[in-house]
CSV table of C-alpha atoms in Angstrom, one decimal:
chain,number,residue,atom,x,y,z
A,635,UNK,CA,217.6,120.7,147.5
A,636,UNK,CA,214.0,121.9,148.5
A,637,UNK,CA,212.0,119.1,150.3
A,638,UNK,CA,208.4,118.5,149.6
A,639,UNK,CA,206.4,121.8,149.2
A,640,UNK,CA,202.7,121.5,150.4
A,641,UNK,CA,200.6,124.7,149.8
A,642,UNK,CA,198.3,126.2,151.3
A,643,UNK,CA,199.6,126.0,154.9
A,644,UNK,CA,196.6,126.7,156.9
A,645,UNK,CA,193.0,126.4,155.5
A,646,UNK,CA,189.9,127.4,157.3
A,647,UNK,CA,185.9,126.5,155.3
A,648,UNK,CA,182.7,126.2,156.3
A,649,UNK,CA,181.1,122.9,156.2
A,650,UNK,CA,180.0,121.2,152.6
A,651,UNK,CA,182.3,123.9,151.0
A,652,UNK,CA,185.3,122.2,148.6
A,653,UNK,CA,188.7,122.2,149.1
A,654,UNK,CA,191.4,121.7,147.7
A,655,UNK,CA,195.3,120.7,148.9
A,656,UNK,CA,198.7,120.8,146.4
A,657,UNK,CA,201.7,118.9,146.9
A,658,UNK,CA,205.1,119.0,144.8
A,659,UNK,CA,207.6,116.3,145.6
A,660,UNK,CA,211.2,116.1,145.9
A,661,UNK,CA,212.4,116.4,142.4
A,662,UNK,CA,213.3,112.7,141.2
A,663,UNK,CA,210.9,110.8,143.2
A,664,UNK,CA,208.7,108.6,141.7
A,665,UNK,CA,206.5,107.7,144.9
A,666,UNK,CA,203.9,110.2,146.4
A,667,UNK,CA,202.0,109.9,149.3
A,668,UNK,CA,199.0,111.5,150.9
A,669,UNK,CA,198.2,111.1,155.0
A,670,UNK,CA,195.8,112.3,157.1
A,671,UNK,CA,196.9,113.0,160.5
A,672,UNK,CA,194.3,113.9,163.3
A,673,UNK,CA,195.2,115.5,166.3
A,674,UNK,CA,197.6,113.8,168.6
A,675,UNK,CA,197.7,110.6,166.3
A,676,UNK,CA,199.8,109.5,164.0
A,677,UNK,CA,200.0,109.9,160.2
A,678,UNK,CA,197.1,107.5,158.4
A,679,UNK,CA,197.6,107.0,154.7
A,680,UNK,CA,195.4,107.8,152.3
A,681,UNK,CA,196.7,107.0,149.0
A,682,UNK,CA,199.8,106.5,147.3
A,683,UNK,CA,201.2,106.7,144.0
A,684,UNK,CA,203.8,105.5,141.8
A,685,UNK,CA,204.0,108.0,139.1
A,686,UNK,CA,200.6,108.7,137.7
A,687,UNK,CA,199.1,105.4,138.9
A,688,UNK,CA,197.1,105.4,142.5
A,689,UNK,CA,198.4,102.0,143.5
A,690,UNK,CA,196.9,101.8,147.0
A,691,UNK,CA,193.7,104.1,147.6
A,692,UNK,CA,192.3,101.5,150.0
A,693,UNK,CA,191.7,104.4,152.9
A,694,UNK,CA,190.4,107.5,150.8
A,695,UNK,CA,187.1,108.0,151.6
A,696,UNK,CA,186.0,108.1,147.6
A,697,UNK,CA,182.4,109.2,148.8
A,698,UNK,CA,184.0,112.7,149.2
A,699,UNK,CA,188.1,112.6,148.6
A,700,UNK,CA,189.2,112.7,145.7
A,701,UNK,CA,193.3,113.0,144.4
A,702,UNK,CA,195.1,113.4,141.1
A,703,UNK,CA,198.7,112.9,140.0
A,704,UNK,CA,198.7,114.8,136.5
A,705,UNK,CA,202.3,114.0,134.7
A,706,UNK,CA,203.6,111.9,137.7
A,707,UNK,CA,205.1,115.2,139.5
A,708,UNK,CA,202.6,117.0,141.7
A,709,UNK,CA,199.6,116.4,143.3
A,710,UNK,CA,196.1,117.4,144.3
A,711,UNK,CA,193.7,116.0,147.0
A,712,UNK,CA,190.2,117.3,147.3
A,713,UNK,CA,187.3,117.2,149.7
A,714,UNK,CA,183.8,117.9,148.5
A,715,UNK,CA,181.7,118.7,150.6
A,716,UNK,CA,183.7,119.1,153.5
A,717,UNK,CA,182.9,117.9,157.1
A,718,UNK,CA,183.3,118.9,160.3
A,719,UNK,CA,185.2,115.8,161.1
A,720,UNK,CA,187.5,116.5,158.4
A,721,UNK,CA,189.5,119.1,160.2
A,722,UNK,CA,193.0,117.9,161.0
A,723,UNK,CA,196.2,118.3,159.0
A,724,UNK,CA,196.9,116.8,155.6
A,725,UNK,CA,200.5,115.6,155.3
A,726,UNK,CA,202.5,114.7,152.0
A,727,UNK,CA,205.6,112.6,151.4
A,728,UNK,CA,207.3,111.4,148.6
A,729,UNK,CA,209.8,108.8,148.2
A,730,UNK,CA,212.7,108.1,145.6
A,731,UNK,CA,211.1,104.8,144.1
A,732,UNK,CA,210.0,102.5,145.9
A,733,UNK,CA,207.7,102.4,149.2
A,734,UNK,CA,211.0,100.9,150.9
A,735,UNK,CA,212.8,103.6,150.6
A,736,UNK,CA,212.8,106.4,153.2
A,737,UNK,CA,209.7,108.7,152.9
A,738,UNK,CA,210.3,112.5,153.3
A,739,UNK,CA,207.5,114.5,154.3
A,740,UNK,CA,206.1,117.9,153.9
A,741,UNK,CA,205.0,120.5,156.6
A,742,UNK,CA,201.3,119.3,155.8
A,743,UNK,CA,197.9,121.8,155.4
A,744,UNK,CA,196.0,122.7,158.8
A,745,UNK,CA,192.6,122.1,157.6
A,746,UNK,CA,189.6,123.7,159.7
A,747,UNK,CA,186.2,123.2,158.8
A,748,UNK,CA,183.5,125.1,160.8
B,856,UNK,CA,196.3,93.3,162.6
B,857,UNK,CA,197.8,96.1,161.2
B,858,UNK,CA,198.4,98.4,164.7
B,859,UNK,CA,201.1,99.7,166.6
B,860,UNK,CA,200.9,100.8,169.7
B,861,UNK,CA,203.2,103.4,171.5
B,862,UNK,CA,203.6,104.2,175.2
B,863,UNK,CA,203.6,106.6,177.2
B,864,UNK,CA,201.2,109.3,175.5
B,865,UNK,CA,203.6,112.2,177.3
B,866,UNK,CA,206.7,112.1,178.9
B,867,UNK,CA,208.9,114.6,180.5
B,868,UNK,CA,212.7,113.9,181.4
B,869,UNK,CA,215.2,116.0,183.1
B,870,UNK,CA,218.0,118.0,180.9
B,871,UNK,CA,220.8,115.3,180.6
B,872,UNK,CA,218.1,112.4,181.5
B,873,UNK,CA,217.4,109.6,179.5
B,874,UNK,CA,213.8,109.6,177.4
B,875,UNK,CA,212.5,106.4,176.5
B,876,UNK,CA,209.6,105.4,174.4
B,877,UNK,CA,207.9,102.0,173.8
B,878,UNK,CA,206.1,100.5,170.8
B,879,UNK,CA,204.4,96.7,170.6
B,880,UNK,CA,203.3,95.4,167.4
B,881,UNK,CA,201.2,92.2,166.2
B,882,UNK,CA,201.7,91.5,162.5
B,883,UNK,CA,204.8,89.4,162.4
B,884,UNK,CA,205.0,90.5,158.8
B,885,UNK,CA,206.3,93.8,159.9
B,886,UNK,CA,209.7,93.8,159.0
B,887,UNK,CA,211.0,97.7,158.8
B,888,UNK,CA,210.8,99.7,162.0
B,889,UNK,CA,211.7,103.4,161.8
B,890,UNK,CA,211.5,106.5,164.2
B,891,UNK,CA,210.1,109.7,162.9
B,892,UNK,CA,210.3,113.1,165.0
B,893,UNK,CA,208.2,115.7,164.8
B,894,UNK,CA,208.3,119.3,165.8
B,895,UNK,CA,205.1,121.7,165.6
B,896,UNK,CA,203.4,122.8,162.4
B,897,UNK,CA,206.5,120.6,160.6
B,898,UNK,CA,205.7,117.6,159.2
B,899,UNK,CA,207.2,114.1,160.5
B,900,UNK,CA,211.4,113.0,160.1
B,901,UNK,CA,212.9,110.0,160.3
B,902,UNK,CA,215.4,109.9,163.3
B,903,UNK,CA,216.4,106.5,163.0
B,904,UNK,CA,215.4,102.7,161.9
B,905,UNK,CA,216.0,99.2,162.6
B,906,UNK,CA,215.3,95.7,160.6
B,907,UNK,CA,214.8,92.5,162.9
B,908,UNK,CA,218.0,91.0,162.3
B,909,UNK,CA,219.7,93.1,164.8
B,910,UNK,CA,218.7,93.8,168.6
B,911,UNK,CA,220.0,97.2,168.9
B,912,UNK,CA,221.2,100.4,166.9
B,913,UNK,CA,222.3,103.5,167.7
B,914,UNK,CA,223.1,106.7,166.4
B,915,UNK,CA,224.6,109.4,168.2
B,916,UNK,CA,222.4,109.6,171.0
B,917,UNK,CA,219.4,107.3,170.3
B,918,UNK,CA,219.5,103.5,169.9
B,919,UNK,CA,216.5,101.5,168.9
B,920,UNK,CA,216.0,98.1,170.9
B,921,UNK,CA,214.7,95.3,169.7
B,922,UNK,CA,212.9,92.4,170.9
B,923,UNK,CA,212.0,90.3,168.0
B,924,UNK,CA,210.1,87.3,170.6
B,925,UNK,CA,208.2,90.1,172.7
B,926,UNK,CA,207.4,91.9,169.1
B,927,UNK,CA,208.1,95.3,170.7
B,928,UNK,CA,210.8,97.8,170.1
B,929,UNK,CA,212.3,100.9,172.3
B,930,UNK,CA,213.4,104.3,171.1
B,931,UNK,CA,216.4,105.9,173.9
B,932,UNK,CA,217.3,108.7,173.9
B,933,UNK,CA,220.7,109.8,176.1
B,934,UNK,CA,221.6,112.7,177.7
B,935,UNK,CA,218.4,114.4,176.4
B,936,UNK,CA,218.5,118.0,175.6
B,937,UNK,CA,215.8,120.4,175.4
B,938,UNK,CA,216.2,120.6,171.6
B,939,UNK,CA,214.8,116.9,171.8
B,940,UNK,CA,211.3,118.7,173.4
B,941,UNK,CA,209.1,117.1,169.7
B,942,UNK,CA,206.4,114.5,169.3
B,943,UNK,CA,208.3,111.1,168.2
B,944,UNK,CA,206.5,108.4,166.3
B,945,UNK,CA,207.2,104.5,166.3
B,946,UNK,CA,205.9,103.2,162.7
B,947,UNK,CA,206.3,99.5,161.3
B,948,UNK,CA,206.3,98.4,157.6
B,949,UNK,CA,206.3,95.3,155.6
B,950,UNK,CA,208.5,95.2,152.8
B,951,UNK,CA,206.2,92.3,151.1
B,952,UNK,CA,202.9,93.3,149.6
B,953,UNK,CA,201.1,96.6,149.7
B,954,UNK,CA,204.4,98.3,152.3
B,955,UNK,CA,202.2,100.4,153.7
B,956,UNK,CA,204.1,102.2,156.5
B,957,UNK,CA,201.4,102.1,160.0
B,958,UNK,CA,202.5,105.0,162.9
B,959,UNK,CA,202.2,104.4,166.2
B,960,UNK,CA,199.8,107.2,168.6
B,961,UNK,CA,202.8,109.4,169.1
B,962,UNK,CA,204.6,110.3,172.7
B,963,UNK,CA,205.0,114.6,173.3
B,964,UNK,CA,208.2,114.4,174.8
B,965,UNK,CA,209.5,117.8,177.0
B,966,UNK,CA,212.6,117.9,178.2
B,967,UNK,CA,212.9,120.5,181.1
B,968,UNK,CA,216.0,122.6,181.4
């Protein structure tokens, strides 16, 4: 079974360019997750869904992030404008139902913004 | 207080040594404790987990300790082989309220052949 699929891989932008990051989940689960995860720190989450519902966007920056869940499946998170301080890697995870149940990430985007 | 913080920063054991990584945490709602490794330009798995009605688990060659009172828990690894050279993660999680799972810093462990 394929695990969760995060494209692109890398991403390099100027500053106060857009950009945007795609996630599918494992097929079946309900839960999807969005983290940020700076260098040498640990995952920090950004939002999470159940289904099509954003049920805990308490850390997205909404000045300039922005995420969808279309249909409950996959998933975009956008960044406009970009900043410098922006750059790090943008990990996904989903999760069969519930947030108690074990989270399996993605290989996440490298984002770099000059 | 929602942290959790993980010690040492970097570590490097021996081949066959045994690797050991500490967390502390505050928020005695915290009540799911799981290990996550991570290799370069993959993203984060979970090794192994523990709830606080036990003191210890292990799996093959890592155990989780522990201590409930001390509100701190220990990732060992035995015997550890260069194929356990990865960044590992301590994270905590309520299973009440919002759940939201909080990592520790992260230790780079290298194991030298």
């Amino acid at each position: 079974e394929a695990g969760v699929v995060q494209s692109p891989r890398y991403k390099i932008i100027e500053k106060k360019q857009p950009v945007a990051f795609w996630c599918n989940p494992i097929s079946g689960h309900n839960t999807l997750y969005w983290y940020l995860q700076n260098l040498g720190q640990g995952p920090e989450l950004l939002i999470r869904y159940e289904n099509e519902e954003a049920v805990d966007d308490s850390q997205l920056p909404k000045d300039r992030f922005s995420a969808e869940r279309l249909k409950g499946v996959d998933s975009t998170l956008k960044i406009q404008p970009a900043e410098l301080g922006d750059s790090a890697v943008y990990l996904c995870a989903s999760s069969l139902l519930a947030p108690g149940d074990e989270q399996f990430f993605g290989p996440g985007t490298r984002l770099t913004v000059l | 207080q929602q942290q959790v913080k993980q010690s040492p920063q970097s570590l490097i054991v021996q081949k066959g040594g045994i690797s050991i990584i500490n967390c502390a945490y505050e928020n005695t709602a915290f009540d799911y404790f799981p290990w996550y490794q991570q290799f370069p330009g993959k993203g984060p798995a979970l090794l192994i987990a523990i709830r606080p009605d036990v003191s210890e688990k292990k799996e093959g060659r890592f155990t989780i300790s522990f201590n409930k009172s001390a509100k701190q828990f220990s990732l060992h690894i035995m015997d550890s082989q260069p194929g356990d050279s990865a960044t590992y993660f301590c994270a905590a999680r309520s299973l009440q309220g919002a759940q939201k799972l909080v990592f520790g810093q992260g230790t780079r462990l290298t194991i030298n052949p």
